[in-house]
Amino acid sequence: MVRPLPPILRAVWPAGAVDPPPDAQAAIDRAVEVLGRGGLVAIPTETVYGLAADALDAEAVAGIFRAKGRPATNPIIVHVADVAMARELAAAWPPAAAAIAARFWPGPVTVVVPRGPRIPDIVTAGGPTVALRCPDHRLARRLIAAAGVPLAAPSANRSEAVSPTTPHHVLESLGNRIDLILDGGPCRAGIESTVIDCTVSPPRILRPGPLSQAAIEAAVGESVARPEAAGSAGPARSPGQQPRHYAPRTPLDLRGDAAAHVAALLESGKRVGWLTSRTDDSEVRRLAASRSLVIVPMPAGSAEFASRLYATLHALDQRQLDRIVVDEPPVDEDWRAVRDRLTRAAASR
Ligand code: AMP
Ligand code: MG
């Protein structure tokens, strides 16, 4: 059976207004109804768009794995409306989780805690822990509250592809595999949440993200263990952190010598997209004359770069290029999350 494309329902309202206007409320009501019958709804968060299902309904969550083509070994983050809802889902609430939630929720940080009995096996890939987050997006929180259940929601894209930061990206990647898309505008942070394991001492960062290690250490009052570098050997501490992930269809090269690399690619007749912050460099200006090169000027700050990264990769993927080249980011704590995503995007197929 061929399913129709999902409707995209816009649900935004002015910052000053507490309650959504009737059209946004109708979109929320429709999403609640779809979730209630075990359906899949793409929702905006401040990080990326998520593909949501009722986290307490194992059948519904199985639908997420099918729609994404996600391996069953990769657990899913559960989204909650507030700390109280998180605590109901956890078997214990470690001090580090309490400190992080108090300081940063709603926000782009996920805590891994002991799993309570209400969470189905499929959500945690059978493991004894559950990952929880309260998103800093009022449409997402409204929806969770209205549904009255936590929402399991990984990024709303086919597995391993670039995460969506607009409803249009979701439609392109998942199309008729899902039931509904809520449009809450483009995502602010633009990369996935920081994930921190609070079941170990000291707590360990499993995935770098918008919140830095230093910010988390200040909140928990102790040093936390660093994430492992992308592509490092050894057993995965966090299931689902594959070396290749977040990748555009077009092969991507992360290069310290980007200008020379781009010049060589152009010389050999390739069509190239280049993400660079060095647009006033004379070498960049010289290469820009080539008709086979698309230069995308990127912001020099890591947060602004992150916010634009995925939308840029989605756009370049539409342009039939042979290669995407990205300047190697600074080796700097601020750039850790962006570097992690780019390293994974560049990992060989
Ligand atoms: P996403 O694909 O953005 O939903 O990311 C989910 C990621 O969070 C997974 O790939 C894991 O790395 C991590 N994660 C989710 N649940 C757990 C868990 N229970 N224990 C450890 N890591 C988890
Ligand atoms: Mg993902």
Tab-separated table of C-alpha atoms in Angstrom, residues 59-298:
chain	number	residue	atom	x	y	z
A	59	GLU	CA	4.501	-0.958	18.836
A	60	ALA	CA	4.552	2.750	18.068
A	61	VAL	CA	8.281	2.968	18.843
A	62	ALA	CA	8.879	-0.024	16.546
A	63	GLY	CA	7.380	2.179	13.825
A	64	ILE	CA	10.161	4.753	14.388
A	65	PHE	CA	12.840	2.098	13.841
A	66	ARG	CA	11.102	0.938	10.636
A	67	ALA	CA	10.581	4.430	9.220
A	68	LYS	CA	14.213	5.422	9.837
A	69	GLY	CA	15.805	2.087	8.957
A	70	ARG	CA	17.438	2.404	12.381
A	71	PRO	CA	19.320	-0.596	13.828
A	72	ALA	CA	17.525	-2.081	16.853
A	73	THR	CA	20.781	-1.722	18.829
A	74	ASN	CA	20.536	2.087	18.771
A	75	PRO	CA	18.470	3.370	21.732
A	76	ILE	CA	16.179	6.380	21.416
A	77	ILE	CA	16.044	9.554	23.510
A	78	VAL	CA	12.772	10.097	25.379
A	79	HIS	CA	11.446	13.663	25.482
A	80	VAL	CA	9.603	14.949	28.534
A	81	ALA	CA	7.606	18.073	29.375
A	82	ASP	CA	9.427	18.706	32.656
A	83	VAL	CA	11.629	17.230	35.402
A	84	ALA	CA	8.660	15.591	37.149
A	85	MET	CA	7.851	13.552	34.051
A	86	ALA	CA	11.514	12.557	33.716
A	87	ARG	CA	11.676	11.312	37.293
A	88	GLU	CA	8.609	9.113	36.754
A	89	LEU	CA	10.488	7.298	33.998
A	90	ALA	CA	13.764	6.793	35.870
A	91	ALA	CA	14.469	4.081	38.453
A	92	ALA	CA	16.800	6.548	40.179
A	93	TRP	CA	17.616	10.230	39.738
A	94	PRO	CA	21.379	10.615	40.274
A	95	PRO	CA	22.697	13.920	41.668
A	96	ALA	CA	24.423	14.739	38.355
A	97	ALA	CA	21.132	14.326	36.447
A	98	ALA	CA	19.356	16.493	39.016
A	99	ALA	CA	22.003	19.222	38.709
A	100	ILE	CA	22.023	19.180	34.909
A	101	ALA	CA	18.233	19.193	34.605
A	102	ALA	CA	17.881	21.984	37.166
A	103	ARG	CA	20.471	24.127	35.425
A	104	PHE	CA	19.863	23.450	31.711
A	105	TRP	CA	16.336	22.133	31.150
A	106	PRO	CA	14.533	22.891	29.014
A	107	GLY	CA	17.639	22.715	26.843
A	108	PRO	CA	19.917	20.777	24.492
A	109	VAL	CA	21.309	18.241	26.977
A	110	THR	CA	20.213	14.614	27.444
A	111	VAL	CA	20.815	12.659	30.665
A	112	VAL	CA	21.263	8.879	30.714
A	113	VAL	CA	19.833	7.457	33.973
A	114	PRO	CA	18.690	4.056	35.325
A	115	ARG	CA	15.589	2.987	33.460
A	116	GLY	CA	12.255	2.685	35.260
A	117	PRO	CA	9.726	-0.130	34.604
A	118	ARG	CA	7.391	1.966	32.398
A	119	ILE	CA	9.922	2.263	29.562
A	120	PRO	CA	9.585	-0.548	26.990
A	121	ASP	CA	12.696	-2.573	26.061
A	122	ILE	CA	12.687	-1.370	22.484
A	123	VAL	CA	13.290	2.258	23.545
A	124	THR	CA	16.559	1.446	25.319
A	125	ALA	CA	17.688	-1.286	22.904
A	126	GLY	CA	17.234	-3.678	25.838
A	127	GLY	CA	19.699	-1.801	28.052
A	128	PRO	CA	19.313	-0.896	31.745
A	129	THR	CA	19.450	2.875	31.177
A	130	VAL	CA	17.204	5.448	29.515
A	131	ALA	CA	18.157	8.760	27.878
A	132	LEU	CA	15.878	11.697	28.819
A	133	ARG	CA	15.615	15.280	27.631
A	134	CYS	CA	13.271	18.239	28.021
A	135	PRO	CA	13.436	20.224	24.765
A	136	ASP	CA	13.651	24.030	24.718
A	137	HIS	CA	10.829	24.400	22.216
A	138	ARG	CA	7.412	25.333	23.469
A	139	LEU	CA	5.549	23.546	20.672
A	140	ALA	CA	7.348	20.306	21.582
A	141	ARG	CA	6.606	20.748	25.298
A	142	ARG	CA	2.965	21.705	24.625
A	143	LEU	CA	2.552	18.587	22.539
A	144	ILE	CA	4.084	16.315	25.198
A	145	ALA	CA	1.863	17.858	27.857
A	146	ALA	CA	-1.235	17.593	25.653
A	147	ALA	CA	-0.464	13.980	24.732
A	148	GLY	CA	0.099	13.238	28.420
A	149	VAL	CA	2.892	10.793	27.587
A	150	PRO	CA	6.653	11.073	27.035
A	151	LEU	CA	7.694	11.028	23.378
A	152	ALA	CA	10.460	8.814	22.025
A	153	ALA	CA	12.086	10.917	19.305
A	154	PRO	CA	15.321	10.408	17.394
A	155	SER	CA	16.155	12.765	14.549
A	156	ALA	CA	13.526	12.711	11.788
A	157	ASN	CA	15.678	11.360	8.961
A	158	ARG	CA	16.662	7.996	7.487
A	159	SER	CA	19.367	6.371	9.622
A	160	GLU	CA	22.904	7.774	9.160
A	161	ALA	CA	21.752	10.699	7.014
A	162	VAL	CA	22.034	14.379	7.871
A	163	SER	CA	19.534	15.438	10.558
A	164	PRO	CA	16.674	17.745	9.511
A	165	THR	CA	16.479	21.341	10.678
A	166	THR	CA	13.356	22.262	8.666
A	167	PRO	CA	10.024	20.483	7.892
A	168	HIS	CA	11.119	20.327	4.255
A	169	HIS	CA	14.211	18.260	5.175
A	170	VAL	CA	11.922	15.821	7.026
A	171	LEU	CA	9.643	15.468	4.029
A	172	GLU	CA	12.610	14.799	1.739
A	173	SER	CA	14.104	12.094	3.946
A	174	LEU	CA	11.035	10.317	5.362
A	175	GLY	CA	8.214	11.350	3.015
A	176	ASN	CA	5.385	8.841	3.085
A	177	ARG	CA	6.900	6.769	5.909
A	178	ILE	CA	5.368	9.024	8.579
A	179	ASP	CA	1.907	10.381	9.426
A	180	LEU	CA	2.284	14.086	10.173
A	181	ILE	CA	4.842	16.906	10.291
A	182	LEU	CA	4.449	19.846	12.688
A	183	ASP	CA	6.131	22.990	11.369
A	184	GLY	CA	7.564	25.100	14.159
A	185	GLY	CA	10.099	26.941	11.982
A	186	PRO	CA	13.820	26.204	11.537
A	187	CYS	CA	15.812	24.782	14.472
A	188	ARG	CA	17.962	27.218	16.458
A	189	ALA	CA	20.880	25.074	17.680
A	190	GLY	CA	21.029	22.943	14.529
A	191	ILE	CA	22.962	19.965	15.942
A	192	GLU	CA	21.904	17.131	18.246
A	193	SER	CA	21.908	17.425	22.050
A	194	THR	CA	24.865	16.790	24.314
A	195	VAL	CA	24.352	13.308	25.847
A	196	ILE	CA	25.757	12.632	29.319
A	197	ASP	CA	25.804	9.313	31.177
A	198	CYS	CA	24.840	10.052	34.790
A	199	THR	CA	24.940	6.383	35.880
A	200	VAL	CA	28.730	6.384	36.187
A	201	SER	CA	31.103	8.323	38.411
A	202	PRO	CA	32.350	10.684	37.231
A	203	PRO	CA	29.578	11.329	34.697
A	204	ARG	CA	30.712	10.820	31.103
A	205	ILE	CA	29.857	12.752	27.967
A	206	LEU	CA	28.688	10.202	25.371
A	207	ARG	CA	28.035	12.674	22.588
A	208	PRO	CA	29.344	16.248	22.377
A	209	GLY	CA	26.692	18.829	21.569
A	210	PRO	CA	25.579	22.436	21.996
A	211	LEU	CA	26.339	22.412	25.749
A	212	SER	CA	30.058	22.281	26.438
A	213	GLN	CA	31.913	20.052	28.870
A	214	ALA	CA	32.911	23.141	30.896
A	215	ALA	CA	29.277	24.257	31.274
A	216	ILE	CA	28.272	20.783	32.440
A	217	GLU	CA	31.177	20.568	34.898
A	218	ALA	CA	30.206	23.912	36.392
A	219	ALA	CA	26.660	22.607	36.962
A	220	VAL	CA	27.573	19.219	38.477
A	221	GLY	CA	30.485	20.569	40.518
A	222	GLU	CA	32.971	17.900	39.420
A	223	SER	CA	34.984	17.063	36.351
A	224	VAL	CA	33.247	14.854	33.794
A	225	ALA	CA	34.834	12.344	31.421
A	226	ARG	CA	35.333	13.489	27.838
A	227	PRO	CA	33.631	11.959	24.863
A	228	GLU	CA	35.728	9.553	22.863
A	229	ALA	CA	36.982	11.053	19.620
A	230	ALA	CA	34.916	10.096	16.580
A	231	GLY	CA	36.396	7.052	14.897
A	232	SER	CA	38.443	5.991	17.936
A	233	ALA	CA	38.937	2.265	18.450
A	234	GLY	CA	37.581	0.180	21.314
A	235	PRO	CA	34.096	-0.902	22.364
A	236	ALA	CA	31.379	1.719	21.968
A	237	ARG	CA	30.514	3.229	25.342
A	238	SER	CA	27.344	4.591	23.854
A	239	PRO	CA	25.393	2.330	21.564
A	240	GLY	CA	24.550	3.917	18.258
A	241	GLN	CA	27.538	6.254	18.005
A	242	GLN	CA	28.751	4.759	14.727
A	243	PRO	CA	31.801	6.277	13.039
A	244	ARG	CA	29.719	7.085	9.975
A	245	HIS	CA	26.624	9.138	10.742
A	246	TYR	CA	25.212	12.527	9.881
A	247	ALA	CA	26.456	12.080	6.307
A	248	PRO	CA	25.220	13.802	3.145
A	249	ARG	CA	24.821	11.672	0.003
A	250	THR	CA	27.632	13.617	-1.661
A	251	PRO	CA	31.050	12.416	-0.375
A	252	LEU	CA	32.471	14.903	2.128
A	253	ASP	CA	36.146	15.724	2.755
A	254	LEU	CA	37.266	17.529	5.918
A	255	ARG	CA	40.601	19.165	5.092
A	256	GLY	CA	43.258	21.307	6.737
A	257	ASP	CA	44.524	22.161	3.227
A	258	ALA	CA	41.057	22.816	1.804
A	259	ALA	CA	42.104	25.410	-0.822
A	260	ALA	CA	44.750	23.128	-2.360
A	261	HIS	CA	42.361	20.169	-2.209
A	262	VAL	CA	39.555	22.120	-3.897
A	263	ALA	CA	41.984	23.326	-6.584
A	264	ALA	CA	43.081	19.720	-7.284
A	265	LEU	CA	39.476	18.490	-7.478
A	266	LEU	CA	38.547	21.273	-9.908
A	267	GLU	CA	41.656	20.503	-11.958
A	268	SER	CA	40.472	16.910	-12.352
A	269	GLY	CA	37.079	18.071	-13.606
A	270	LYS	CA	35.034	17.566	-10.429
A	271	ARG	CA	32.099	19.695	-9.335
A	272	VAL	CA	32.752	20.864	-5.793
A	273	GLY	CA	30.860	22.510	-2.932
A	274	TRP	CA	33.091	24.223	-0.371
A	275	LEU	CA	32.091	25.337	3.137
A	276	THR	CA	34.591	27.940	4.243
A	277	SER	CA	34.814	30.865	6.665
A	278	ARG	CA	37.836	32.308	4.811
A	279	THR	CA	35.938	34.083	2.054
A	280	ASP	CA	38.253	37.109	1.947
A	281	ASP	CA	41.314	34.923	1.395
A	282	SER	CA	42.859	35.673	-2.039
A	283	GLU	CA	43.193	31.966	-2.891
A	284	VAL	CA	39.493	31.452	-2.140
A	285	ARG	CA	38.607	34.449	-4.337
A	286	ARG	CA	40.730	33.097	-7.180
A	287	LEU	CA	39.062	29.668	-7.063
A	288	ALA	CA	35.615	31.265	-6.810
A	289	ALA	CA	35.856	32.143	-10.502
A	290	SER	CA	35.415	28.456	-11.397
A	291	ARG	CA	31.951	27.522	-12.668
A	292	SER	CA	32.379	24.048	-11.150
A	293	LEU	CA	32.686	25.421	-7.626
A	294	VAL	CA	29.918	26.439	-5.217
A	295	ILE	CA	31.363	28.365	-2.278
A	296	VAL	CA	29.218	28.561	0.845
A	297	PRO	CA	30.485	31.231	3.255
A	298	MET	CA	30.174	29.884	6.797
